[in-house]
Every structure is written in C-alpha cells, then in structure tokens.
C-alpha cells in the first residue's frame, strides 16, 4: 500500500528516478522542469530540505512498499496560515485514486501537523483529472481565472476548518 512520506535526504535517488521516468508525461500538462533541474538535482534537493526545515514549504512523496516514488504532494509558499498545493502522479499510477487519497491526506496534515487554515491550488481547464481530484478533496473554484503556461485555468481553495474539527472530535473521542 503506498504511503505518504515527508521528503528526506535519502529520498533523492528515488525522487530523481521518478522525475526522469515521468518527464515527458508531465510535460503534456505542466511546464517541463528543464535540463537544469536534472543536472542540478542534488543542490535543488538540498534547497528543498532547507526550506522545509525552515517551515517555508512542506514536501511529501507517495512511496510504494519497494521504495519507488509514485507521486509528489507539496505545500509551498506557506504564509499566513495558507499554502499552495501542488502534486504530480507517475503515469503508471494514474486513475487509481492515488492522487485523491494523497491530497485528502495532505489536507489533514496541513490542518493538524502544520497548523494551516486553508490551501490554494490552480489547474488548467483542460486538465479534467486534476480538477476532479481537487473537487473530490473538497476544493472549490474561487471564480478567479488564471493562465498557466499560456493555457486558461482556474484557482481553487480548500478551507480546512472541517478537517481541524474532525481531528479534534477524534482526539476527544473515548
């Protein structure tokens, strides 16, 4: 069963393999990271860990029982009790409910472990899968139209008060 894990230093090799294996697939719907991302991966990984340690961002991997990375779920630009959600799932792991499950889990972590009150997300109008994941995880369109890589999109928000309340009820239950 895949597990959501907070990004660690020892994830570097598996994460790099995930990004390389899925580069062309991801580029179909989101901007390509560029060659510099891959050649400077070790330095970038260290920067992510430093930002995470400082509480500026929270990075997570979806890892299978063999240690292979199946996806990423990140909370970036943490400020004022909110953060921007981003995620990507390996091509071979799509259409299995993995993204929805991971986004729901990150909502719980955001509200309980990180003390956030809301999450923001954006996706293009032509990315029906991502729009469905956000909706199933409780995100609602803000009505704000955005442009992502030259393509029209929508902004979403997820109020986390219901998540905090559910966690408080679970903690208080006998």
mmCIF file of C-alpha atoms in Angstrom:
data_model
loop_
_atom_site.group_PDB
_atom_site.id
_atom_site.type_symbol
_atom_site.label_atom_id
_atom_site.label_comp_id
_atom_site.label_asym_id
_atom_site.label_seq_id
_atom_site.Cartn_x
_atom_site.Cartn_y
_atom_site.Cartn_z
ATOM 1 C CA UNK A 1 0.000 0.000 0.000
ATOM 2 C CA UNK A 2 1.513 3.369 -0.985
ATOM 3 C CA UNK A 3 2.492 5.650 1.880
ATOM 4 C CA UNK A 4 2.743 9.425 2.113
ATOM 5 C CA UNK A 5 6.180 10.332 3.481
ATOM 6 C CA UNK A 6 7.723 13.673 4.325
ATOM 7 C CA UNK A 7 10.636 14.400 1.996
ATOM 8 C CA UNK A 8 14.003 13.271 3.378
ATOM 9 C CA UNK A 9 17.605 13.391 2.194
ATOM 10 C CA UNK A 10 17.604 9.644 1.472
ATOM 11 C CA UNK A 11 14.696 10.047 -0.973
ATOM 12 C CA UNK A 12 16.942 11.808 -3.503
ATOM 13 C CA UNK A 13 17.770 8.872 -5.811
ATOM 14 C CA UNK A 14 14.195 7.561 -5.951
ATOM 15 C CA UNK A 15 12.809 11.066 -6.498
ATOM 16 C CA UNK A 16 15.239 11.770 -9.323
ATOM 17 C CA UNK A 17 14.301 8.449 -10.962
ATOM 18 C CA UNK A 18 10.586 9.372 -10.655
ATOM 19 C CA UNK A 19 11.136 12.768 -12.277
ATOM 20 C CA UNK A 20 13.247 11.331 -15.118
ATOM 21 C CA UNK A 21 10.848 8.457 -15.854
ATOM 22 C CA UNK A 22 7.818 10.741 -15.970
ATOM 23 C CA UNK A 23 9.337 13.851 -17.541
ATOM 24 C CA UNK A 24 7.635 13.521 -20.926
ATOM 25 C CA UNK A 25 4.338 12.540 -19.329
ATOM 26 C CA UNK A 26 4.336 15.558 -17.001
ATOM 27 C CA UNK A 27 5.288 17.904 -19.834
ATOM 28 C CA UNK A 28 1.988 17.075 -21.529
ATOM 29 C CA UNK A 29 0.057 19.028 -18.883
ATOM 30 C CA UNK A 30 2.521 21.195 -16.939
ATOM 31 C CA UNK A 31 5.684 23.105 -17.853
ATOM 32 C CA UNK A 32 8.795 20.969 -18.200
ATOM 33 C CA UNK A 33 11.325 21.477 -15.414
ATOM 34 C CA UNK A 34 14.139 21.890 -17.923
ATOM 35 C CA UNK A 35 17.520 20.190 -18.148
ATOM 36 C CA UNK A 36 18.977 22.323 -15.343
ATOM 37 C CA UNK A 37 16.589 20.690 -12.871
ATOM 38 C CA UNK A 38 18.131 17.296 -13.576
ATOM 39 C CA UNK A 39 21.776 18.367 -13.778
ATOM 40 C CA UNK A 40 21.462 20.387 -10.567
ATOM 41 C CA UNK A 41 19.188 17.929 -8.798
ATOM 42 C CA UNK A 42 21.359 17.347 -5.710
ATOM 43 C CA UNK A 43 21.647 21.057 -4.954
ATOM 44 C CA UNK A 44 17.921 21.555 -5.585
ATOM 45 C CA UNK A 45 17.066 18.651 -3.269
ATOM 46 C CA UNK A 46 19.190 20.213 -0.520
ATOM 47 C CA UNK A 47 17.418 23.566 -1.058
ATOM 48 C CA UNK A 48 14.010 21.898 -0.714
ATOM 49 C CA UNK A 49 15.035 20.234 2.526
ATOM 50 C CA UNK A 50 16.336 23.548 3.892
ATOM 51 C CA UNK A 51 13.071 25.319 3.004
ATOM 52 C CA UNK A 52 11.135 22.501 4.633
ATOM 53 C CA UNK A 53 13.289 22.689 7.766
ATOM 54 C CA UNK A 54 12.589 26.435 7.917
ATOM 55 C CA UNK A 55 8.828 25.794 7.678
ATOM 56 C CA UNK A 56 8.525 27.657 4.377
ATOM 57 C CA UNK A 57 7.349 24.591 2.458
ATOM 58 C CA UNK A 58 6.267 21.011 3.164
ATOM 59 C CA UNK A 59 7.245 18.330 0.651
ATOM 60 C CA UNK A 60 5.873 14.788 0.543
ATOM 61 C CA UNK A 61 6.338 11.714 -1.593
ATOM 62 C CA UNK A 62 3.954 8.859 -2.251
ATOM 63 C CA UNK A 63 6.158 5.786 -1.903
ATOM 64 C CA UNK A 64 5.311 2.136 -2.594
ATOM 65 C CA UNK A 65 6.488 -0.819 -0.490
ATOM 66 C CA UNK A 66 9.639 -1.136 -2.630
ATOM 67 C CA UNK A 67 10.627 2.487 -2.012
ATOM 68 C CA UNK A 68 9.659 3.594 -5.517
ATOM 69 C CA UNK A 69 8.198 7.090 -5.763
ATOM 70 C CA UNK A 70 4.697 7.106 -7.263
ATOM 71 C CA UNK A 71 3.989 10.778 -6.747
ATOM 72 C CA UNK A 72 4.660 14.057 -5.013
ATOM 73 C CA UNK A 73 2.350 16.246 -2.961
ATOM 74 C CA UNK A 74 3.751 19.600 -1.908
ATOM 75 C CA UNK A 75 2.636 22.574 0.130
ATOM 76 C CA UNK A 76 4.643 25.624 -0.871
ATOM 77 C CA UNK A 77 4.637 29.330 -0.069
ATOM 78 C CA UNK A 78 3.414 28.739 3.469
ATOM 79 C CA UNK A 79 2.333 32.095 4.834
ATOM 80 C CA UNK A 80 -0.471 33.483 6.972
ATOM 81 C CA UNK A 81 -1.930 30.044 7.651
ATOM 82 C CA UNK A 82 -2.216 29.107 3.979
ATOM 83 C CA UNK A 83 -0.135 27.315 1.366
ATOM 84 C CA UNK A 84 -0.233 26.431 -2.320
ATOM 85 C CA UNK A 85 -0.904 22.769 -3.092
ATOM 86 C CA UNK A 86 0.898 21.048 -5.940
ATOM 87 C CA UNK A 87 1.008 17.379 -6.874
ATOM 88 C CA UNK A 88 2.063 15.018 -9.638
ATOM 89 C CA UNK A 89 1.496 11.296 -10.009
ATOM 90 C CA UNK A 90 3.573 8.832 -12.045
ATOM 91 C CA UNK A 91 1.941 7.894 -15.331
ATOM 92 C CA UNK A 92 1.758 4.231 -14.347
ATOM 93 C CA UNK A 93 -0.050 5.109 -11.091
ATOM 94 C CA UNK A 94 -2.792 7.351 -12.515
ATOM 95 C CA UNK A 95 -6.508 6.538 -12.447
ATOM 96 C CA UNK A 96 -6.187 4.508 -9.245
ATOM 97 C CA UNK A 97 -7.412 7.099 -6.734
ATOM 98 C CA UNK A 98 -3.866 7.736 -5.548
ATOM 99 C CA UNK A 99 -3.925 11.497 -6.156
ATOM 100 C CA UNK A 100 -7.279 11.961 -4.416
ATOM 101 C CA UNK A 101 -6.166 9.898 -1.430
ATOM 102 C CA UNK A 102 -2.858 11.756 -1.145
ATOM 103 C CA UNK A 103 -4.478 15.203 -1.452
ATOM 104 C CA UNK A 104 -7.002 14.276 1.238
ATOM 105 C CA UNK A 105 -4.144 13.100 3.476
ATOM 106 C CA UNK A 106 -2.208 16.301 2.885
ATOM 107 C CA UNK A 107 -5.289 18.319 3.874
ATOM 108 C CA UNK A 108 -5.293 16.521 7.234
ATOM 109 C CA UNK A 109 -1.563 17.089 7.704
ATOM 110 C CA UNK A 110 -1.903 20.730 6.683
ATOM 111 C CA UNK A 111 -4.611 21.339 9.286
ATOM 112 C CA UNK A 112 -3.203 19.250 12.120
ATOM 113 C CA UNK A 113 0.592 18.992 11.845
ATOM 114 C CA UNK A 114 1.271 22.285 10.060
ATOM 115 C CA UNK A 115 -1.488 24.444 11.588
ATOM 116 C CA UNK A 116 -2.742 25.736 8.241
ATOM 117 C CA UNK A 117 -6.267 27.086 7.800
ATOM 118 C CA UNK A 118 -6.626 26.926 4.016
ATOM 119 C CA UNK A 119 -4.944 25.615 0.879
ATOM 120 C CA UNK A 120 -4.847 27.126 -2.595
ATOM 121 C CA UNK A 121 -4.436 25.309 -5.898
ATOM 122 C CA UNK A 122 -4.556 26.059 -9.603
ATOM 123 C CA UNK A 123 -5.042 23.883 -12.641
ATOM 124 C CA UNK A 124 -5.751 24.318 -16.307
ATOM 125 C CA UNK A 125 -9.254 23.941 -17.672
ATOM 126 C CA UNK A 126 -8.117 21.111 -19.947
ATOM 127 C CA UNK A 127 -6.770 19.058 -17.017
ATOM 128 C CA UNK A 128 -10.014 17.275 -16.121
ATOM 129 C CA UNK A 129 -8.210 14.755 -13.909
ATOM 130 C CA UNK A 130 -6.683 17.422 -11.703
ATOM 131 C CA UNK A 131 -9.955 19.340 -11.484
ATOM 132 C CA UNK A 132 -11.710 16.121 -10.396
ATOM 133 C CA UNK A 133 -9.065 15.388 -7.736
ATOM 134 C CA UNK A 134 -9.392 18.884 -6.291
ATOM 135 C CA UNK A 135 -13.188 18.674 -6.213
ATOM 136 C CA UNK A 136 -13.187 15.229 -4.568
ATOM 137 C CA UNK A 137 -10.765 16.542 -1.932
ATOM 138 C CA UNK A 138 -13.063 19.437 -1.030
ATOM 139 C CA UNK A 139 -11.512 22.262 -3.040
ATOM 140 C CA UNK A 140 -13.887 24.764 -4.611
ATOM 141 C CA UNK A 141 -13.240 27.117 -7.523
ATOM 142 C CA UNK A 142 -12.703 30.709 -6.392
ATOM 143 C CA UNK A 143 -14.055 32.118 -9.630
ATOM 144 C CA UNK A 144 -10.629 33.568 -10.377
ATOM 145 C CA UNK A 145 -9.424 32.717 -13.853
ATOM 146 C CA UNK A 146 -5.692 32.127 -14.188
ATOM 147 C CA UNK A 147 -3.296 31.453 -17.026
ATOM 148 C CA UNK A 148 -0.844 28.593 -16.581
ATOM 149 C CA UNK A 149 1.804 28.126 -19.277
ATOM 150 C CA UNK A 150 -0.341 30.129 -21.665
ATOM 151 C CA UNK A 151 -3.429 27.986 -21.014
ATOM 152 C CA UNK A 152 -6.604 29.093 -19.227
ATOM 153 C CA UNK A 153 -7.186 27.708 -15.775
ATOM 154 C CA UNK A 154 -8.978 28.133 -12.502
ATOM 155 C CA UNK A 155 -7.917 28.895 -8.952
ATOM 156 C CA UNK A 156 -9.272 26.722 -6.133
ATOM 157 C CA UNK A 157 -9.339 26.994 -2.357
ATOM 158 C CA UNK A 158 -9.863 24.467 0.445
ATOM 159 C CA UNK A 159 -10.943 25.757 3.853
ATOM 160 C CA UNK A 160 -9.503 23.356 6.415
ATOM 161 C CA UNK A 161 -11.780 24.184 9.360
ATOM 162 C CA UNK A 162 -13.817 20.995 8.883
ATOM 163 C CA UNK A 163 -10.620 18.949 8.896
ATOM 164 C CA UNK A 164 -9.464 20.537 12.167
ATOM 165 C CA UNK A 165 -12.906 19.968 13.724
ATOM 166 C CA UNK A 166 -12.928 16.291 12.673
ATOM 167 C CA UNK A 167 -9.427 15.799 14.088
ATOM 168 C CA UNK A 168 -10.474 17.452 17.362
ATOM 169 C CA UNK A 169 -13.505 15.134 17.605
ATOM 170 C CA UNK A 170 -11.311 12.082 17.009
ATOM 171 C CA UNK A 171 -8.876 13.233 19.690
ATOM 172 C CA UNK A 172 -11.718 13.838 22.177
ATOM 173 C CA UNK A 173 -13.467 10.508 21.477
ATOM 174 C CA UNK A 174 -13.212 7.991 24.335
#
